[in-house]
Amino acid sequence: MSDDGFEPLTPSLQNVIEQKSLQWVFVGGKGGVGKTTTSSSLAVQMAAARESVLLISTDPAHNLSDAFGQKFGKDPTLVNGFKNLYCMEIDPTSSIQEMIESADNSAMNSIMQDLAFAIPGIDEAMGFAEVMKLVKSMEYSVIIFDTAPTGHTLRFLSFPTVLEKALSKVSQLSGRFGPMMQQMSGMMGVSANHEDIFSKLESMRAVINEVNQQFQDPDKTTFVCVCISEFLSLYETERLVQELTNGNIDTHNIVVNQLLFPPKDSNCEQCQVRHKMQQKYLEQIFDLYEDFHVTLLPLLTNEVRGVEKLKSFSRLLVEPFQPPK
């Protein structure tokens, strides 16, 4: 690719599948670029190489059920036709709502609501911690995240700080209202133990700190960026790569999806114009990411839905696509 004999890296995700030490794989990018199809296809390929694979969607739009043609919920469910591939769809913001609802008295309830409104991102941080606790207690050899569109993707890096703020807020609130709440609870015969909330937040923070350390270990975690060959998507990908680098998260794979390769004798003007535009941005991608594995995926004439189509499409992730000559 460059004049000094630099060898381009293999244009496939085979390197991710072969890296047996990997425990966490994130798949992310701008909305509508094919993240779910890519993460589902990667999970299918991983299932052939690993003992057990869990694919988690943290995108509130939840497209995994659509992709596999099977209903998934917040518990891991075995995918039809597989013995070792599981999927789950979670809503990261539901955790704090559940804690507010489960608080068995109004004093606790108001503290939790204060917390939810006072600290932006606390709901996601707590939801993420709950998921991580659940996931860590399970024995999967690799966990793949189908993430929400960029913007939400890297929020987990800030979660330890968010939980620190929540802990100090609970300390303040319990310092101010604790004695009064204890008296009230004694009189009314209910328990209002702010220590419970404190210890719950503390354990969440410990889990997130531990997990974040693993996420910053390139032997255990990598991030696969998915994009299309257009200006906005390229811009977003560059921003994502910069943020990942600043957060010490390994990324060395880019998947370029929906590429158009019209036949030479095609008289479709739109196809030719679009192909030319895509090739221009593709060149920029190769220039910017010469030390990345850049996997090219073609635009298909049909939707990739259902296990059989995903299995067929997933081969494109490991066998470099050859555009028609």
PDB file of N, CA, C and O in Angstrom, residues 91-140:
ATOM      1  N   ASP A  91     -31.975  -3.207  28.440  1.00  0.00           N
ATOM      2  CA  ASP A  91     -32.177  -1.761  28.430  1.00  0.00           C
ATOM      3  C   ASP A  91     -31.358  -1.181  29.573  1.00  0.00           C
ATOM      4  O   ASP A  91     -31.715  -1.346  30.739  1.00  0.00           O
ATOM      5  N   PRO A  92     -30.241  -0.494  29.261  1.00  0.00           N
ATOM      6  CA  PRO A  92     -29.349  -0.023  30.327  1.00  0.00           C
ATOM      7  C   PRO A  92     -30.002   0.988  31.262  1.00  0.00           C
ATOM      8  O   PRO A  92     -29.510   1.234  32.346  1.00  0.00           O
ATOM      9  N   THR A  93     -31.124   1.588  30.848  1.00  0.00           N
ATOM     10  CA  THR A  93     -31.694   2.643  31.688  1.00  0.00           C
ATOM     11  C   THR A  93     -32.781   2.130  32.631  1.00  0.00           C
ATOM     12  O   THR A  93     -33.349   2.889  33.394  1.00  0.00           O
ATOM     13  N   SER A  94     -33.082   0.823  32.585  1.00  0.00           N
ATOM     14  CA  SER A  94     -34.211   0.345  33.398  1.00  0.00           C
ATOM     15  C   SER A  94     -33.814   0.060  34.848  1.00  0.00           C
ATOM     16  O   SER A  94     -34.660  -0.034  35.721  1.00  0.00           O
ATOM     17  N   SER A  95     -32.510  -0.036  35.111  1.00  0.00           N
ATOM     18  CA  SER A  95     -32.058  -0.479  36.434  1.00  0.00           C
ATOM     19  C   SER A  95     -32.460   0.473  37.560  1.00  0.00           C
ATOM     20  O   SER A  95     -32.977   0.054  38.596  1.00  0.00           O
ATOM     21  N   ILE A  96     -32.212   1.775  37.369  1.00  0.00           N
ATOM     22  CA  ILE A  96     -32.504   2.719  38.460  1.00  0.00           C
ATOM     23  C   ILE A  96     -34.008   2.823  38.689  1.00  0.00           C
ATOM     24  O   ILE A  96     -34.470   2.968  39.818  1.00  0.00           O
ATOM     25  N   GLN A  97     -34.786   2.689  37.597  1.00  0.00           N
ATOM     26  CA  GLN A  97     -36.242   2.721  37.733  1.00  0.00           C
ATOM     27  C   GLN A  97     -36.703   1.564  38.612  1.00  0.00           C
ATOM     28  O   GLN A  97     -37.552   1.716  39.479  1.00  0.00           O
ATOM     29  N   GLU A  98     -36.074   0.386  38.387  1.00  0.00           N
ATOM     30  CA  GLU A  98     -36.429  -0.786  39.203  1.00  0.00           C
ATOM     31  C   GLU A  98     -36.064  -0.551  40.658  1.00  0.00           C
ATOM     32  O   GLU A  98     -36.794  -0.941  41.566  1.00  0.00           O
ATOM     33  N   MET A  99     -34.910   0.102  40.899  1.00  0.00           N
ATOM     34  CA  MET A  99     -34.507   0.374  42.287  1.00  0.00           C
ATOM     35  C   MET A  99     -35.467   1.356  42.951  1.00  0.00           C
ATOM     36  O   MET A  99     -35.808   1.211  44.122  1.00  0.00           O
ATOM     37  N   ILE A 100     -35.920   2.365  42.181  1.00  0.00           N
ATOM     38  CA  ILE A 100     -36.874   3.337  42.728  1.00  0.00           C
ATOM     39  C   ILE A 100     -38.174   2.622  43.092  1.00  0.00           C
ATOM     40  O   ILE A 100     -38.732   2.811  44.167  1.00  0.00           O
ATOM     41  N   GLU A 101     -38.618   1.744  42.162  1.00  0.00           N
ATOM     42  CA  GLU A 101     -39.885   1.050  42.404  1.00  0.00           C
ATOM     43  C   GLU A 101     -39.779   0.041  43.540  1.00  0.00           C
ATOM     44  O   GLU A 101     -40.733  -0.209  44.265  1.00  0.00           O
ATOM     45  N   SER A 102     -38.581  -0.558  43.686  1.00  0.00           N
ATOM     46  CA  SER A 102     -38.456  -1.591  44.728  1.00  0.00           C
ATOM     47  C   SER A 102     -38.173  -0.991  46.108  1.00  0.00           C
ATOM     48  O   SER A 102     -38.226  -1.687  47.109  1.00  0.00           O
ATOM     49  N   ALA A 103     -37.847   0.320  46.167  1.00  0.00           N
ATOM     50  CA  ALA A 103     -37.634   0.959  47.478  1.00  0.00           C
ATOM     51  C   ALA A 103     -38.949   0.856  48.258  1.00  0.00           C
ATOM     52  O   ALA A 103     -39.990   1.311  47.798  1.00  0.00           O
ATOM     53  N   ASP A 104     -38.888   0.210  49.462  1.00  0.00           N
ATOM     54  CA  ASP A 104     -40.151  -0.134  50.125  1.00  0.00           C
ATOM     55  C   ASP A 104     -40.695   0.974  51.012  1.00  0.00           C
ATOM     56  O   ASP A 104     -41.538   0.756  51.844  1.00  0.00           O
ATOM     57  N   ASN A 105     -40.156   2.189  50.888  1.00  0.00           N
ATOM     58  CA  ASN A 105     -40.780   3.292  51.622  1.00  0.00           C
ATOM     59  C   ASN A 105     -40.472   4.600  50.894  1.00  0.00           C
ATOM     60  O   ASN A 105     -39.548   4.680  50.092  1.00  0.00           O
ATOM     61  N   SER A 106     -41.254   5.621  51.187  1.00  0.00           N
ATOM     62  CA  SER A 106     -41.174   6.848  50.399  1.00  0.00           C
ATOM     63  C   SER A 106     -39.865   7.604  50.619  1.00  0.00           C
ATOM     64  O   SER A 106     -39.386   8.289  49.737  1.00  0.00           O
ATOM     65  N   ALA A 107     -39.262   7.466  51.820  1.00  0.00           N
ATOM     66  CA  ALA A 107     -37.997   8.183  52.082  1.00  0.00           C
ATOM     67  C   ALA A 107     -36.899   7.654  51.158  1.00  0.00           C
ATOM     68  O   ALA A 107     -36.177   8.419  50.526  1.00  0.00           O
ATOM     69  N   MET A 108     -36.800   6.311  51.067  1.00  0.00           N
ATOM     70  CA  MET A 108     -35.810   5.707  50.170  1.00  0.00           C
ATOM     71  C   MET A 108     -36.119   6.079  48.723  1.00  0.00           C
ATOM     72  O   MET A 108     -35.232   6.396  47.940  1.00  0.00           O
ATOM     73  N   ASN A 109     -37.400   6.029  48.440  1.00  0.00           N
ATOM     74  CA  ASN A 109     -37.852   6.335  47.092  1.00  0.00           C
ATOM     75  C   ASN A 109     -37.380   7.725  46.665  1.00  0.00           C
ATOM     76  O   ASN A 109     -36.860   7.922  45.573  1.00  0.00           O
ATOM     77  N   SER A 110     -37.550   8.700  47.567  1.00  0.00           N
ATOM     78  CA  SER A 110     -37.185  10.081  47.208  1.00  0.00           C
ATOM     79  C   SER A 110     -35.672  10.224  47.083  1.00  0.00           C
ATOM     80  O   SER A 110     -35.187  10.974  46.248  1.00  0.00           O
ATOM     81  N   ILE A 111     -34.912   9.490  47.911  1.00  0.00           N
ATOM     82  CA  ILE A 111     -33.438   9.554  47.786  1.00  0.00           C
ATOM     83  C   ILE A 111     -33.023   9.027  46.413  1.00  0.00           C
ATOM     84  O   ILE A 111     -32.204   9.620  45.719  1.00  0.00           O
ATOM     85  N   MET A 112     -33.619   7.889  46.003  1.00  0.00           N
ATOM     86  CA  MET A 112     -33.258   7.307  44.708  1.00  0.00           C
ATOM     87  C   MET A 112     -33.641   8.251  43.559  1.00  0.00           C
ATOM     88  O   MET A 112     -32.909   8.393  42.593  1.00  0.00           O
ATOM     89  N   GLN A 113     -34.800   8.897  43.695  1.00  0.00           N
ATOM     90  CA  GLN A 113     -35.215   9.826  42.633  1.00  0.00           C
ATOM     91  C   GLN A 113     -34.311  11.054  42.590  1.00  0.00           C
ATOM     92  O   GLN A 113     -33.936  11.519  41.523  1.00  0.00           O
ATOM     93  N   ASP A 114     -33.935  11.557  43.777  1.00  0.00           N
ATOM     94  CA  ASP A 114     -32.972  12.665  43.852  1.00  0.00           C
ATOM     95  C   ASP A 114     -31.697  12.303  43.097  1.00  0.00           C
ATOM     96  O   ASP A 114     -31.141  13.090  42.342  1.00  0.00           O
ATOM     97  N   LEU A 115     -31.271  11.073  43.347  1.00  0.00           N
ATOM     98  CA  LEU A 115     -30.029  10.577  42.760  1.00  0.00           C
ATOM     99  C   LEU A 115     -30.153  10.527  41.232  1.00  0.00           C
ATOM    100  O   LEU A 115     -29.268  10.958  40.497  1.00  0.00           O
ATOM    101  N   ALA A 116     -31.292  10.008  40.783  1.00  0.00           N
ATOM    102  CA  ALA A 116     -31.514   9.850  39.335  1.00  0.00           C
ATOM    103  C   ALA A 116     -31.496  11.192  38.630  1.00  0.00           C
ATOM    104  O   ALA A 116     -30.978  11.318  37.522  1.00  0.00           O
ATOM    105  N   PHE A 117     -32.062  12.222  39.280  1.00  0.00           N
ATOM    106  CA  PHE A 117     -32.143  13.523  38.614  1.00  0.00           C
ATOM    107  C   PHE A 117     -30.876  14.355  38.819  1.00  0.00           C
ATOM    108  O   PHE A 117     -30.539  15.194  38.013  1.00  0.00           O
ATOM    109  N   ALA A 118     -30.180  14.114  39.942  1.00  0.00           N
ATOM    110  CA  ALA A 118     -29.028  14.966  40.271  1.00  0.00           C
ATOM    111  C   ALA A 118     -27.786  14.609  39.466  1.00  0.00           C
ATOM    112  O   ALA A 118     -26.936  15.454  39.225  1.00  0.00           O
ATOM    113  N   ILE A 119     -27.676  13.356  39.051  1.00  0.00           N
ATOM    114  CA  ILE A 119     -26.425  12.931  38.405  1.00  0.00           C
ATOM    115  C   ILE A 119     -26.711  12.364  37.021  1.00  0.00           C
ATOM    116  O   ILE A 119     -27.241  11.261  36.887  1.00  0.00           O
ATOM    117  N   PRO A 120     -26.384  13.121  35.969  1.00  0.00           N
ATOM    118  CA  PRO A 120     -26.631  12.638  34.606  1.00  0.00           C
ATOM    119  C   PRO A 120     -25.852  11.343  34.348  1.00  0.00           C
ATOM    120  O   PRO A 120     -24.691  11.225  34.741  1.00  0.00           O
ATOM    121  N   GLY A 121     -26.523  10.383  33.734  1.00  0.00           N
ATOM    122  CA  GLY A 121     -25.847   9.130  33.377  1.00  0.00           C
ATOM    123  C   GLY A 121     -25.879   8.074  34.449  1.00  0.00           C
ATOM    124  O   GLY A 121     -25.422   6.949  34.226  1.00  0.00           O
ATOM    125  N   ILE A 122     -26.423   8.400  35.634  1.00  0.00           N
ATOM    126  CA  ILE A 122     -26.416   7.419  36.726  1.00  0.00           C
ATOM    127  C   ILE A 122     -27.256   6.192  36.362  1.00  0.00           C
ATOM    128  O   ILE A 122     -26.906   5.060  36.693  1.00  0.00           O
ATOM    129  N   ASP A 123     -28.369   6.421  35.626  1.00  0.00           N
ATOM    130  CA  ASP A 123     -29.221   5.276  35.271  1.00  0.00           C
ATOM    131  C   ASP A 123     -28.452   4.295  34.374  1.00  0.00           C
ATOM    132  O   ASP A 123     -28.452   3.089  34.620  1.00  0.00           O
ATOM    133  N   GLU A 124     -27.742   4.828  33.371  1.00  0.00           N
ATOM    134  CA  GLU A 124     -26.969   3.959  32.478  1.00  0.00           C
ATOM    135  C   GLU A 124     -25.839   3.260  33.231  1.00  0.00           C
ATOM    136  O   GLU A 124     -25.571   2.090  33.024  1.00  0.00           O
ATOM    137  N   ALA A 125     -25.169   4.016  34.113  1.00  0.00           N
ATOM    138  CA  ALA A 125     -24.042   3.449  34.862  1.00  0.00           C
ATOM    139  C   ALA A 125     -24.508   2.274  35.711  1.00  0.00           C
ATOM    140  O   ALA A 125     -23.870   1.220  35.756  1.00  0.00           O
ATOM    141  N   MET A 126     -25.658   2.459  36.380  1.00  0.00           N
ATOM    142  CA  MET A 126     -26.163   1.390  37.236  1.00  0.00           C
ATOM    143  C   MET A 126     -26.662   0.208  36.408  1.00  0.00           C
ATOM    144  O   MET A 126     -26.453  -0.950  36.765  1.00  0.00           O
ATOM    145  N   GLY A 127     -27.299   0.524  35.269  1.00  0.00           N
ATOM    146  CA  GLY A 127     -27.756  -0.547  34.385  1.00  0.00           C
ATOM    147  C   GLY A 127     -26.584  -1.364  33.879  1.00  0.00           C
ATOM    148  O   GLY A 127     -26.614  -2.598  33.863  1.00  0.00           O
ATOM    149  N   PHE A 128     -25.529  -0.646  33.484  1.00  0.00           N
ATOM    150  CA  PHE A 128     -24.321  -1.300  32.972  1.00  0.00           C
ATOM    151  C   PHE A 128     -23.698  -2.189  34.054  1.00  0.00           C
ATOM    152  O   PHE A 128     -23.300  -3.327  33.791  1.00  0.00           O
ATOM    153  N   ALA A 129     -23.647  -1.673  35.297  1.00  0.00           N
ATOM    154  CA  ALA A 129     -23.069  -2.441  36.406  1.00  0.00           C
ATOM    155  C   ALA A 129     -23.879  -3.709  36.655  1.00  0.00           C
ATOM    156  O   ALA A 129     -23.319  -4.782  36.897  1.00  0.00           O
ATOM    157  N   GLU A 130     -25.210  -3.586  36.596  1.00  0.00           N
ATOM    158  CA  GLU A 130     -26.071  -4.755  36.804  1.00  0.00           C
ATOM    159  C   GLU A 130     -25.787  -5.817  35.735  1.00  0.00           C
ATOM    160  O   GLU A 130     -25.680  -7.000  36.032  1.00  0.00           O
ATOM    161  N   VAL A 131     -25.682  -5.378  34.480  1.00  0.00           N
ATOM    162  CA  VAL A 131     -25.411  -6.312  33.381  1.00  0.00           C
ATOM    163  C   VAL A 131     -24.063  -6.988  33.590  1.00  0.00           C
ATOM    164  O   VAL A 131     -23.919  -8.198  33.435  1.00  0.00           O
ATOM    165  N   MET A 132     -23.066  -6.162  33.969  1.00  0.00           N
ATOM    166  CA  MET A 132     -21.725  -6.708  34.155  1.00  0.00           C
ATOM    167  C   MET A 132     -21.674  -7.727  35.285  1.00  0.00           C
ATOM    168  O   MET A 132     -20.986  -8.725  35.203  1.00  0.00           O
ATOM    169  N   LYS A 133     -22.416  -7.452  36.354  1.00  0.00           N
ATOM    170  CA  LYS A 133     -22.484  -8.401  37.469  1.00  0.00           C
ATOM    171  C   LYS A 133     -23.054  -9.730  36.985  1.00  0.00           C
ATOM    172  O   LYS A 133     -22.528 -10.796  37.278  1.00  0.00           O
ATOM    173  N   LEU A 134     -24.141  -9.611  36.224  1.00  0.00           N
ATOM    174  CA  LEU A 134     -24.818 -10.800  35.698  1.00  0.00           C
ATOM    175  C   LEU A 134     -23.881 -11.567  34.773  1.00  0.00           C
ATOM    176  O   LEU A 134     -23.698 -12.776  34.904  1.00  0.00           O
ATOM    177  N   VAL A 135     -23.257 -10.843  33.858  1.00  0.00           N
ATOM    178  CA  VAL A 135     -22.402 -11.458  32.847  1.00  0.00           C
ATOM    179  C   VAL A 135     -21.178 -12.123  33.484  1.00  0.00           C
ATOM    180  O   VAL A 135     -20.764 -13.204  33.089  1.00  0.00           O
ATOM    181  N   LYS A 136     -20.608 -11.449  34.516  1.00  0.00           N
ATOM    182  CA  LYS A 136     -19.401 -11.991  35.146  1.00  0.00           C
ATOM    183  C   LYS A 136     -19.678 -13.280  35.900  1.00  0.00           C
ATOM    184  O   LYS A 136     -18.796 -14.093  36.117  1.00  0.00           O
ATOM    185  N   SER A 137     -20.942 -13.447  36.298  1.00  0.00           N
ATOM    186  CA  SER A 137     -21.267 -14.670  37.045  1.00  0.00           C
ATOM    187  C   SER A 137     -21.521 -15.845  36.090  1.00  0.00           C
ATOM    188  O   SER A 137     -21.704 -16.973  36.505  1.00  0.00           O
ATOM    189  N   MET A 138     -21.550 -15.560  34.792  1.00  0.00           N
ATOM    190  CA  MET A 138     -21.782 -16.624  33.816  1.00  0.00           C
ATOM    191  C   MET A 138     -20.458 -17.054  33.200  1.00  0.00           C
ATOM    192  O   MET A 138     -19.530 -16.283  33.136  1.00  0.00           O
ATOM    193  N   GLU A 139     -20.457 -18.270  32.702  1.00  0.00           N
ATOM    194  CA  GLU A 139     -19.222 -18.778  32.114  1.00  0.00           C
ATOM    195  C   GLU A 139     -19.322 -18.771  30.589  1.00  0.00           C
ATOM    196  O   GLU A 139     -19.732 -19.758  29.985  1.00  0.00           O
ATOM    197  N   TYR A 140     -18.982 -17.639  29.989  1.00  0.00           N
ATOM    198  CA  TYR A 140     -18.920 -17.578  28.525  1.00  0.00           C
ATOM    199  C   TYR A 140     -17.471 -17.324  28.136  1.00  0.00           C
ATOM    200  O   TYR A 140     -16.782 -16.545  28.789  1.00  0.00           O
TER     201      TYR A 140
END
